Short mmCIF file of C-alpha atoms in Angstrom, two decimals:
data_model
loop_
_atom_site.label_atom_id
_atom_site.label_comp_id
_atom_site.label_asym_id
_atom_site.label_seq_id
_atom_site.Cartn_x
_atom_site.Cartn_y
_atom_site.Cartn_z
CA UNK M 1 -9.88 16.60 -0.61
CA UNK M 2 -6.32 17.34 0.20
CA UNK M 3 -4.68 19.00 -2.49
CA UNK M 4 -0.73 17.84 -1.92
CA UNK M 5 2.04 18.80 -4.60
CA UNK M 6 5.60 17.79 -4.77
CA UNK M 7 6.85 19.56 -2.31
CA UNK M 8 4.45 18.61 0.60
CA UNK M 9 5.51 16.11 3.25
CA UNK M 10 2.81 14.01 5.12
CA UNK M 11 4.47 12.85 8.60
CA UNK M 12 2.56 10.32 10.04
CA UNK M 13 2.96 9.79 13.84
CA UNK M 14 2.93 5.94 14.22
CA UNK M 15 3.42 6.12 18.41
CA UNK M 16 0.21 3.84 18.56
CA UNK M 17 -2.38 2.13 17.56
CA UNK M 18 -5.52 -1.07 17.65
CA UNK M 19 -7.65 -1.42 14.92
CA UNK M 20 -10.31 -0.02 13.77
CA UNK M 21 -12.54 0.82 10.76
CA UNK M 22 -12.61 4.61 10.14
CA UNK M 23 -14.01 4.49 6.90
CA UNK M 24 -17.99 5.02 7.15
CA UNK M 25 -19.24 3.36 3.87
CA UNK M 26 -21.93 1.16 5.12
CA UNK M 27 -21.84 -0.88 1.88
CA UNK M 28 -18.79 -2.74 3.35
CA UNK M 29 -19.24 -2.70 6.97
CA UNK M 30 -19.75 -6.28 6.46
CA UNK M 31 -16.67 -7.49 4.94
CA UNK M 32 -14.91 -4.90 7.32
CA UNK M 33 -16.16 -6.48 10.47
CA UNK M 34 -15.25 -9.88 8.79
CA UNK M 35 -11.68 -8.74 8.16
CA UNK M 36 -11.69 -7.05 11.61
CA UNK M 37 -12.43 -10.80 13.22
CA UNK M 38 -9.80 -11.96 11.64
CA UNK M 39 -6.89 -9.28 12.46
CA UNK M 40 -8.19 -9.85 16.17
CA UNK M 41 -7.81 -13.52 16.41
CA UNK M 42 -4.50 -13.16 15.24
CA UNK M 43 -3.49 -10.70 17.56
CA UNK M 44 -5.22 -11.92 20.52
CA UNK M 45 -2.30 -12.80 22.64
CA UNK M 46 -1.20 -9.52 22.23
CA UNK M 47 -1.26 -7.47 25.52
CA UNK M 48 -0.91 -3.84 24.55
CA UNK M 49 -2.19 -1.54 21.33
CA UNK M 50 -0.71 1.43 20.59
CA UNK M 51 -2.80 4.49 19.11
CA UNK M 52 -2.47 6.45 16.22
CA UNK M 53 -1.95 9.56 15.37
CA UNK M 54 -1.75 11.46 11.87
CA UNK M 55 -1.10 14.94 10.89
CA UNK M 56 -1.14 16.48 7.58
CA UNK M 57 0.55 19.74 6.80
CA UNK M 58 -0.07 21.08 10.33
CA UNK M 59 -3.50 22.26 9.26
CA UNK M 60 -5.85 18.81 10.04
CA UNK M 61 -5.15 16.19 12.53
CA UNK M 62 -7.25 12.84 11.79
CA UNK M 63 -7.00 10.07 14.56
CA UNK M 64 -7.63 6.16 13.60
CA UNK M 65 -6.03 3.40 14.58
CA UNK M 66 -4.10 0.16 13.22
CA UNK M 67 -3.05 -3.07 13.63
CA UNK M 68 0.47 -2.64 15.95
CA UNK M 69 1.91 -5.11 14.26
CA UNK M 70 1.39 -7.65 11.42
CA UNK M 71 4.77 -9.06 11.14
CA UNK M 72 4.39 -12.37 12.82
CA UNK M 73 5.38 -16.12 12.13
CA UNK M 74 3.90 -17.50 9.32
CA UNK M 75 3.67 -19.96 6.71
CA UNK M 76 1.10 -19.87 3.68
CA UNK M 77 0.23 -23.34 3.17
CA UNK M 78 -0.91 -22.73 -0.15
CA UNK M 79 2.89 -21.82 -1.41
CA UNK M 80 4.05 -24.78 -3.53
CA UNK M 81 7.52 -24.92 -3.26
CA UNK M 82 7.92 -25.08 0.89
CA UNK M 83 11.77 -25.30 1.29
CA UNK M 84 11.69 -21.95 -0.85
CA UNK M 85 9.52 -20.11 1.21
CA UNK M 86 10.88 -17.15 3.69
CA UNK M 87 8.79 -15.57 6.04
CA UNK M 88 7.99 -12.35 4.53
CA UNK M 89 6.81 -10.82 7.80
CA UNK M 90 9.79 -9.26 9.05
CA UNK M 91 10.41 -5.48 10.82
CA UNK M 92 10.26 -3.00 7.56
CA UNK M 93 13.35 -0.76 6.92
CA UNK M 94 15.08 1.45 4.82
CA UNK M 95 18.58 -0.19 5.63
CA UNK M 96 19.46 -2.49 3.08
CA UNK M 97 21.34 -4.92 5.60
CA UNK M 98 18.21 -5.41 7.79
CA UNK M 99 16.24 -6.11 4.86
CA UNK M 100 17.00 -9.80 3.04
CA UNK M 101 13.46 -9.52 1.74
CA UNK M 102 11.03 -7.31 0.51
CA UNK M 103 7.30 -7.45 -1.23
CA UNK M 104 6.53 -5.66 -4.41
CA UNK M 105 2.52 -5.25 -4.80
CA UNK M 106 -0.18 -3.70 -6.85
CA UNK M 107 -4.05 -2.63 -5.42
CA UNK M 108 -6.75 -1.41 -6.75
CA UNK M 109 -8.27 1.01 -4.18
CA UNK M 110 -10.89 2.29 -5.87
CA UNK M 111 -10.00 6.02 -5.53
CA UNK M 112 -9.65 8.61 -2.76
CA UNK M 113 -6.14 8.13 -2.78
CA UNK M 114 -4.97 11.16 -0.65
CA UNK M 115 -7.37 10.08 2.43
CA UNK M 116 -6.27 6.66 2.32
CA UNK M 117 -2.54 7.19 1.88
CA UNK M 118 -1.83 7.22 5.61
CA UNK M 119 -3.47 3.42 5.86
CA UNK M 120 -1.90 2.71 2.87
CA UNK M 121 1.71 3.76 4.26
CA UNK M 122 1.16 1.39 7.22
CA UNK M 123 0.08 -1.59 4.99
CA UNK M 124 3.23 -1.47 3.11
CA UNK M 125 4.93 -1.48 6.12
CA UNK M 126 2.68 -3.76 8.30
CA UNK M 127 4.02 -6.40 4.84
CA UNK M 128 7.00 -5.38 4.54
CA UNK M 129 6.49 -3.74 1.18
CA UNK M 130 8.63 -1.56 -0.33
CA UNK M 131 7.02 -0.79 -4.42
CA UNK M 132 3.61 -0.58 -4.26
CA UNK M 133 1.79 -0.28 -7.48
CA UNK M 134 -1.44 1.58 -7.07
CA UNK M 135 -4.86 1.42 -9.72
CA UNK M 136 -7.55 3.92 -9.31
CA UNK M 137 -6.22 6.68 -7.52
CA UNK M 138 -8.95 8.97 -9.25
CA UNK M 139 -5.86 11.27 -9.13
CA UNK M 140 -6.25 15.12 -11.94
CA UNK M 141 -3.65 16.41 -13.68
CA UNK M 142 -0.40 17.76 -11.59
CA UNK M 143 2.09 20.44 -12.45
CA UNK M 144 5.40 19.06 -14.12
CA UNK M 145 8.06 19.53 -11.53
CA UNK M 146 11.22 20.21 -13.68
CA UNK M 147 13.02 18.75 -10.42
CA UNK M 148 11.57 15.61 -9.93
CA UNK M 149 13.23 12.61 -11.68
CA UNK M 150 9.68 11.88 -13.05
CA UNK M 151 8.87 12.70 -16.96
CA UNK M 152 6.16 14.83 -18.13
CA UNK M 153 3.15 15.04 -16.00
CA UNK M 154 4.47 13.08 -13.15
CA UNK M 155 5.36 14.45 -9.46
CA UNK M 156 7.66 12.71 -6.41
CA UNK M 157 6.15 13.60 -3.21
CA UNK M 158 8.19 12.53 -0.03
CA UNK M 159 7.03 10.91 2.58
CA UNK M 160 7.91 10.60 5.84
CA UNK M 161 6.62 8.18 8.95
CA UNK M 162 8.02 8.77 12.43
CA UNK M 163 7.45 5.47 14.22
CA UNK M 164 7.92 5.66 18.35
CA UNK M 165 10.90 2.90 19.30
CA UNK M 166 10.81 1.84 23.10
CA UNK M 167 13.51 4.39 24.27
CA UNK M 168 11.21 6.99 22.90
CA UNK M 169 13.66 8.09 20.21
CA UNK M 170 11.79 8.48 16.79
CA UNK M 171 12.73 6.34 13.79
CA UNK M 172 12.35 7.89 10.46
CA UNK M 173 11.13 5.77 7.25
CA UNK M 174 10.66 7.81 4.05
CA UNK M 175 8.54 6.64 1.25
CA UNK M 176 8.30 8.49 -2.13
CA UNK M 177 4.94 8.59 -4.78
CA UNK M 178 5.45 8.35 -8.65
CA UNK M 179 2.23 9.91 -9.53
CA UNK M 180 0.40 9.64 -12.63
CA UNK M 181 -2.70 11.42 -12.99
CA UNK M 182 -5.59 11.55 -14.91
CA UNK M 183 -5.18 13.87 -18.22
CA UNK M 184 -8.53 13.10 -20.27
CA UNK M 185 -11.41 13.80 -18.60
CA UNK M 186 -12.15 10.34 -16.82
CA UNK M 187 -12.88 10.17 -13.37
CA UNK M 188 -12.15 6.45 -12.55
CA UNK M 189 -8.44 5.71 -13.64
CA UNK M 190 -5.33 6.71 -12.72
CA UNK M 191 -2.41 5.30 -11.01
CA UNK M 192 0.57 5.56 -9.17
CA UNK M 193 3.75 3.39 -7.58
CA UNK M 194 4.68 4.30 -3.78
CA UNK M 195 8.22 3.51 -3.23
CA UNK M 196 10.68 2.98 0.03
CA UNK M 197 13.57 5.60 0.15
CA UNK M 198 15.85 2.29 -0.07
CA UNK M 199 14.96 1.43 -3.55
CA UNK M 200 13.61 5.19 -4.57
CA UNK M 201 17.39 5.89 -4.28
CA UNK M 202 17.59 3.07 -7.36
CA UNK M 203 15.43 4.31 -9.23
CA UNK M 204 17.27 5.53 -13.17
CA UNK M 205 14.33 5.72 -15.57
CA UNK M 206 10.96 6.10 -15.08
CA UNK M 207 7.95 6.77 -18.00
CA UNK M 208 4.43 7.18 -18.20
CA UNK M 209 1.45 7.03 -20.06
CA UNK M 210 -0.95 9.05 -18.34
CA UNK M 211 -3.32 7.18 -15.98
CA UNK M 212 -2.66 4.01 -17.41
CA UNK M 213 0.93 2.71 -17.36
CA UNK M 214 4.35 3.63 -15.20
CA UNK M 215 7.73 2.11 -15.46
CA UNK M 216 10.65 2.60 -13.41
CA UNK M 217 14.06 1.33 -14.15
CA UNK M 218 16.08 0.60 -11.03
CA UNK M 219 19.83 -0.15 -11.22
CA UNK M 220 22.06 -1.97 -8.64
CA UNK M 221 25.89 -3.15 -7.98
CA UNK M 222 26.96 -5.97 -10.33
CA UNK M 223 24.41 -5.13 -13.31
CA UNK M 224 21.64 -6.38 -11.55
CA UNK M 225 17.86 -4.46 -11.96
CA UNK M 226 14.83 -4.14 -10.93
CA UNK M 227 12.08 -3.21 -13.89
CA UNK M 228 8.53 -2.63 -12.72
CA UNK M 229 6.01 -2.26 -15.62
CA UNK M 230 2.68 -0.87 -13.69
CA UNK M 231 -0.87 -1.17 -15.76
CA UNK M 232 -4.35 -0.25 -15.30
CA UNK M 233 -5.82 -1.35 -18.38
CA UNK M 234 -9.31 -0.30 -19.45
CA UNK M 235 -12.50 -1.96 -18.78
CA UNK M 236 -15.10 -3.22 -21.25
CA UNK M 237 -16.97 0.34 -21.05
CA UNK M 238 -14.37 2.05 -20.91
CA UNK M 239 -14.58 4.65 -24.71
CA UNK M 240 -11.50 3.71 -27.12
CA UNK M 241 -10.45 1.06 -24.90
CA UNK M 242 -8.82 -0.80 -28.20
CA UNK M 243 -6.51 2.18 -28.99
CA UNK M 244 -5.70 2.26 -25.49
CA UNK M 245 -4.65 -1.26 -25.52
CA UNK M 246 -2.92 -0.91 -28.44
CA UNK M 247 -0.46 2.30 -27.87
CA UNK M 248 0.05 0.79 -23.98
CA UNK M 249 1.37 -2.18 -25.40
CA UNK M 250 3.80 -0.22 -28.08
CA UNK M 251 5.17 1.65 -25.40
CA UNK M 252 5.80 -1.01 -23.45
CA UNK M 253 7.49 -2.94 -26.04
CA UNK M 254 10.24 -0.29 -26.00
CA UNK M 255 10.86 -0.26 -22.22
CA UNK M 256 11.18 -4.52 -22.48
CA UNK M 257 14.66 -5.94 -21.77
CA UNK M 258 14.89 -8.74 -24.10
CA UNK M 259 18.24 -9.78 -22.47
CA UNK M 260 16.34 -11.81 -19.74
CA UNK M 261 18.73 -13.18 -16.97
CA UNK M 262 19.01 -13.93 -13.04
CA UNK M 263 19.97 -10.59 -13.02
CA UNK M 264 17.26 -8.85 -14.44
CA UNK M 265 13.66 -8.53 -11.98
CA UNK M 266 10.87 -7.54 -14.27
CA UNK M 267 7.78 -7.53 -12.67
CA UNK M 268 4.42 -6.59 -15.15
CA UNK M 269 1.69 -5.85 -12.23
CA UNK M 270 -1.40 -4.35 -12.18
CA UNK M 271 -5.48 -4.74 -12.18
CA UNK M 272 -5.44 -6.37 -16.16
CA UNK M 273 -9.57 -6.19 -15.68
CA UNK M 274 -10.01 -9.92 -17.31
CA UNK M 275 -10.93 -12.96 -15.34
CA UNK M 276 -7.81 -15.65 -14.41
CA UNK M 277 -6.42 -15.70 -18.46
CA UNK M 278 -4.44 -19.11 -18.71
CA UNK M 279 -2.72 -20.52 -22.01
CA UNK M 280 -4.24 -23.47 -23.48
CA UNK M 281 -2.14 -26.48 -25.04
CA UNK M 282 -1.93 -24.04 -28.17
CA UNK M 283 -0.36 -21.33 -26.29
CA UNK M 284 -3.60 -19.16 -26.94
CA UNK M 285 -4.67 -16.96 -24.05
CA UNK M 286 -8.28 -17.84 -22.47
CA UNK M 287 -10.40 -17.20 -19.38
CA UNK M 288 -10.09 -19.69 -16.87
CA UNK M 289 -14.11 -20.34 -17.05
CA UNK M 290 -13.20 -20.84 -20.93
CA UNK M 291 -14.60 -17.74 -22.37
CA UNK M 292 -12.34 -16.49 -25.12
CA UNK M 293 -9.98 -13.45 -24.56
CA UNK M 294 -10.92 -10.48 -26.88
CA UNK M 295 -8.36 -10.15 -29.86
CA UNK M 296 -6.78 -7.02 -28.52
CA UNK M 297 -6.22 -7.86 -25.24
CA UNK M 298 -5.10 -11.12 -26.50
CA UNK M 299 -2.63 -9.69 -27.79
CA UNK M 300 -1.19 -8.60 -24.61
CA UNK M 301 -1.01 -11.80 -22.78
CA UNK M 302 0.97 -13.33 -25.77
CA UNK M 303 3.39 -10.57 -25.66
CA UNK M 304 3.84 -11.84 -22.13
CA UNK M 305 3.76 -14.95 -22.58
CA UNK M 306 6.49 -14.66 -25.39
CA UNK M 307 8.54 -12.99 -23.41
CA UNK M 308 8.71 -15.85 -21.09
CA UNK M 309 6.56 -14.26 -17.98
CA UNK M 310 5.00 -16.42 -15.64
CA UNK M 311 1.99 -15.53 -13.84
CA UNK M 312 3.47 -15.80 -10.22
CA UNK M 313 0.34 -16.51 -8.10
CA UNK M 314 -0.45 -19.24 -10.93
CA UNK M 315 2.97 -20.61 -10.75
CA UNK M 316 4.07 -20.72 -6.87
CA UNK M 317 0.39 -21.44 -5.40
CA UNK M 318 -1.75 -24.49 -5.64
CA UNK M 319 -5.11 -22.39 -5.49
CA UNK M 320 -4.56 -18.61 -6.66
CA UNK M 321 -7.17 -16.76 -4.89
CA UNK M 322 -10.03 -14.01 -6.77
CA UNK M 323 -8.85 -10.59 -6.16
CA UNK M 324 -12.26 -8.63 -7.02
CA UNK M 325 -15.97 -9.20 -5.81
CA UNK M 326 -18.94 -7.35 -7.24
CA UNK M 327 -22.53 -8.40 -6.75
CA UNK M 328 -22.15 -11.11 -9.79
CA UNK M 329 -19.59 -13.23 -8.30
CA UNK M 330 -15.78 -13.61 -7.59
CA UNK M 331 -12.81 -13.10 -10.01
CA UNK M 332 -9.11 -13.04 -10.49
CA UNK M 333 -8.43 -9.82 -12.56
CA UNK M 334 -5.13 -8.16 -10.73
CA UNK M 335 -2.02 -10.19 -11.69
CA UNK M 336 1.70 -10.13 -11.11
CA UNK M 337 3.90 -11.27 -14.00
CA UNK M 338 7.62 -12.12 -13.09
CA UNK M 339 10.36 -13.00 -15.26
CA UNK M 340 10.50 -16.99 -15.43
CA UNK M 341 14.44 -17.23 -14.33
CA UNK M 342 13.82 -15.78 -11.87
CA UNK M 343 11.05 -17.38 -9.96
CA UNK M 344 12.95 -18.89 -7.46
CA UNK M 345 14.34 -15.37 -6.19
CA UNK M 346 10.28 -15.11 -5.46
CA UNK M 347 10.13 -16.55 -1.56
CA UNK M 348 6.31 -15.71 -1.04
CA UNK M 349 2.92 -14.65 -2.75
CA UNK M 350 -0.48 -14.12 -1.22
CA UNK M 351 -3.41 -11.75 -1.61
CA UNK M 352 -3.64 -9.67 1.19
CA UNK M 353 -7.32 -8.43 2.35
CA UNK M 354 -6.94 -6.87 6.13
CA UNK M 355 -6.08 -3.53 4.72
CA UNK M 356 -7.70 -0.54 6.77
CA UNK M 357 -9.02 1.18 3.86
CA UNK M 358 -12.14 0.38 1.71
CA UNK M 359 -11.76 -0.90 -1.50
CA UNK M 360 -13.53 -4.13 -3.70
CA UNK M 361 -9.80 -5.65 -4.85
CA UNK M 362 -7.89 -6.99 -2.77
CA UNK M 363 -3.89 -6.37 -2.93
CA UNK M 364 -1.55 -8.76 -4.36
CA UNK M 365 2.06 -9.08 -3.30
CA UNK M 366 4.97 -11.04 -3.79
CA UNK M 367 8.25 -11.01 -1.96
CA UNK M 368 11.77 -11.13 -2.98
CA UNK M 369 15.14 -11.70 -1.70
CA UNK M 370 17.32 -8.91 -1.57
CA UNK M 371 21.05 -10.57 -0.97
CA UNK M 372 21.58 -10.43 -4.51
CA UNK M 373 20.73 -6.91 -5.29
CA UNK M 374 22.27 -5.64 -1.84
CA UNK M 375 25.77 -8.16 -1.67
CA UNK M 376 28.93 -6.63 -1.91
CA UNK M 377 31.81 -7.38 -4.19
CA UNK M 378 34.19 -8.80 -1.69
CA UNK M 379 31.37 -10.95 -0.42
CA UNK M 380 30.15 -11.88 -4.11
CA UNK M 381 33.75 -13.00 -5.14
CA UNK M 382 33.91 -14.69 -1.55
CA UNK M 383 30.83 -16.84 -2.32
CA UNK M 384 32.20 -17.44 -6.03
CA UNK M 385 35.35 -18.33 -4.77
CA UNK M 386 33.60 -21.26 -2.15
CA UNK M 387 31.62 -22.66 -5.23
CA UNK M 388 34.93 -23.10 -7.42
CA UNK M 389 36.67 -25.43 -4.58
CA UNK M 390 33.57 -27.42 -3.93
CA UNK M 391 33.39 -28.02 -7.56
CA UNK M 392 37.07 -28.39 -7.84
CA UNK M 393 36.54 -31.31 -5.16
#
């Protein structure tokens, strides 16, 4: 495995590529192929591929290739609120006035996290994603970088693509990972958030508890913020899960903004490892196939729940789709929670499964519009100014 510290680059040479499935773990050939077919039939009016090319560090050079291109028309039928939606597939960039929207995700991918990170890369920007919270990265125990904005055990590794443009000039987009490695021993656990140089320049705060939970603050003009609360919380066999539950949700207590307003984007995201948990007329927290939720975790989802967070898939589609198969069945266990005021700043959702990199989640994302976080002043007061005459009319 490729050992990378803070201050590594990976460049990733993006002058081509057509899909394919480098990963050789026979176990999910099948649901690779199946997710290939797909990927083709939407792309099957497409006339040229470009190929792929990666290099790491100048010391290995690994060639796969991608889908060119997944931005496209679209419109998810399954979004409720139709004259909200925006098209979330638009060309990803760094410059805040060529972006009016942009997805925030989390994905389990079931470790290997270096070797997948150049697939990764080109999923966030095949959806236009610029946070994306990672579970399982099966990520040890960095050096502290007294540099790095990052607290304690935490390193920022930059990250640069160099995409080919059709006057052969190279386009630069830089990406940044808040890594938070595992500290205790466990091998399956630990998590990170990969985020665009646009908003990584936002970032004012960011906290972790090791291999379980990351926040990050991000400020903007006009009081407006962005606070993304990133968990991986334990399974049922995982050892002192309770006390892990417990000091996650202390912690977190102290990062919450109780001042909730339009202005404030908190997003709770993660893989929560318990099946679709609903409220009941009671306001009690169960499982969707009405199994009860164990008193711990319960806990949790009330804190949520008080603090007015809506489950976003639950809210803004008519059929939330399962996120995780095993051998047993189907299940929804990765959520995004959103403030409740500001739901309608939420233009899309959807689960996302034609990622080129093997994992049994699937990644959830949901986009937002920017023009609030990225409007100027003059044009703020402009606007304001408009909505006093019509009302003055």
């Amino acid at each position: 495995m490729m050992n990378l510290d803070s201050n590594d680059t990976l460049i990733i040479d993006n002058s081509s590529h057509s899909l394919h499935n480098h990963d050789q773990n026979p176990s999910t050939s099948l649901r690779k192929r199946k997710n290939l077919n797909r990927t083709q039939k939407n792309q099957k009016n497409e006339k040229t591929e470009k190929r792929k090319k990666i290099k790491i560090n100048n010391d290995s050079e690994l060639h796969l290739t991608l889908p060119k291109d997944t931005n496209r028309h679209f419109f998810n039928p399954n979004f409720k609120n139709t004259g909200q939606f925006f098209n979330p597939f638009i060309t990803f960039s760094n410059n805040k006035h060529e972006t009016p929207s942009i997805g925030i995700a989390t994905h389990n991918i079931r470790g290997n996290f270096r070797n997948k990170l150049p697939d990764i890369i080109n999923t966030m920007i095949n959806n236009n994603i610029h946070i994306l919270h990672i579970c399982e990265t099966h990520e040890t125990q960095a050096p502290h970088q007294e540099s790095s904005k990052a607290h304690e055990s935490f390193t920022i590794q930059k990250i640069t693509e160099v995409q080919h443009t059709n006057t052969n000039m190279y386009k630069q987009l830089h990406f940044h990972i808040i890594n938070n490695p595992i500290d205790d021993g466990s091998r399956k656990a630990g998590n990170a958030i990969i985020i665009s140089d646009l908003f990584f320049k936002h970032i004012a705060k960011i906290h972790t508890i090791p291999e379980r939970y990351i926040y990050v603050n991000l400020n903007f003009k006009h009081k407006h913020q962005i606070n993304i609360f990133g968990f991986y919380l334990p399974t049922n066999s995982t050892t002192n899960r309770q006390n892990i539950y417990e000091s996650i949700t202390e912690v977190y207590k102290q990062h919450f903004n109780k001042k909730i307003n339009t202005r404030t984007y908190n997003f709770v995201l993660g893989d929560f490892n318990d099946n679709d948990v609903i409220f009941d007329d009671h306001n009690t927290p169960i499982r969707q196939d009405g199994r009860s939720v164990i008193g711990y975790r319960k806990k949790f989802f009330e804190l949520l729940k008080n603090q007015q967070y809506a489950d976003v898939q639950k809210k803004l589609l008519t059929r939330p789709p399962n996120t995780y198969k095993n051998h047993y069945g189907a299940y929804r266990i990765d959520y995004i929670y959103a403030n409740s005021l500001i739901l309608d700043k939420i233009n899309s959702t959807d689960v996302i499964t034609n990622y080129c990199y093997t994992s049994d989640h699937d990644l959830v994302v949901a986009h937002i519009l920017t023009n609030d976080l990225f409007t100027t002043e003059k044009t703020q007061n402009t606007s304001l100014s408009t909505t006093n005459i019509q009302t003055n009319k």
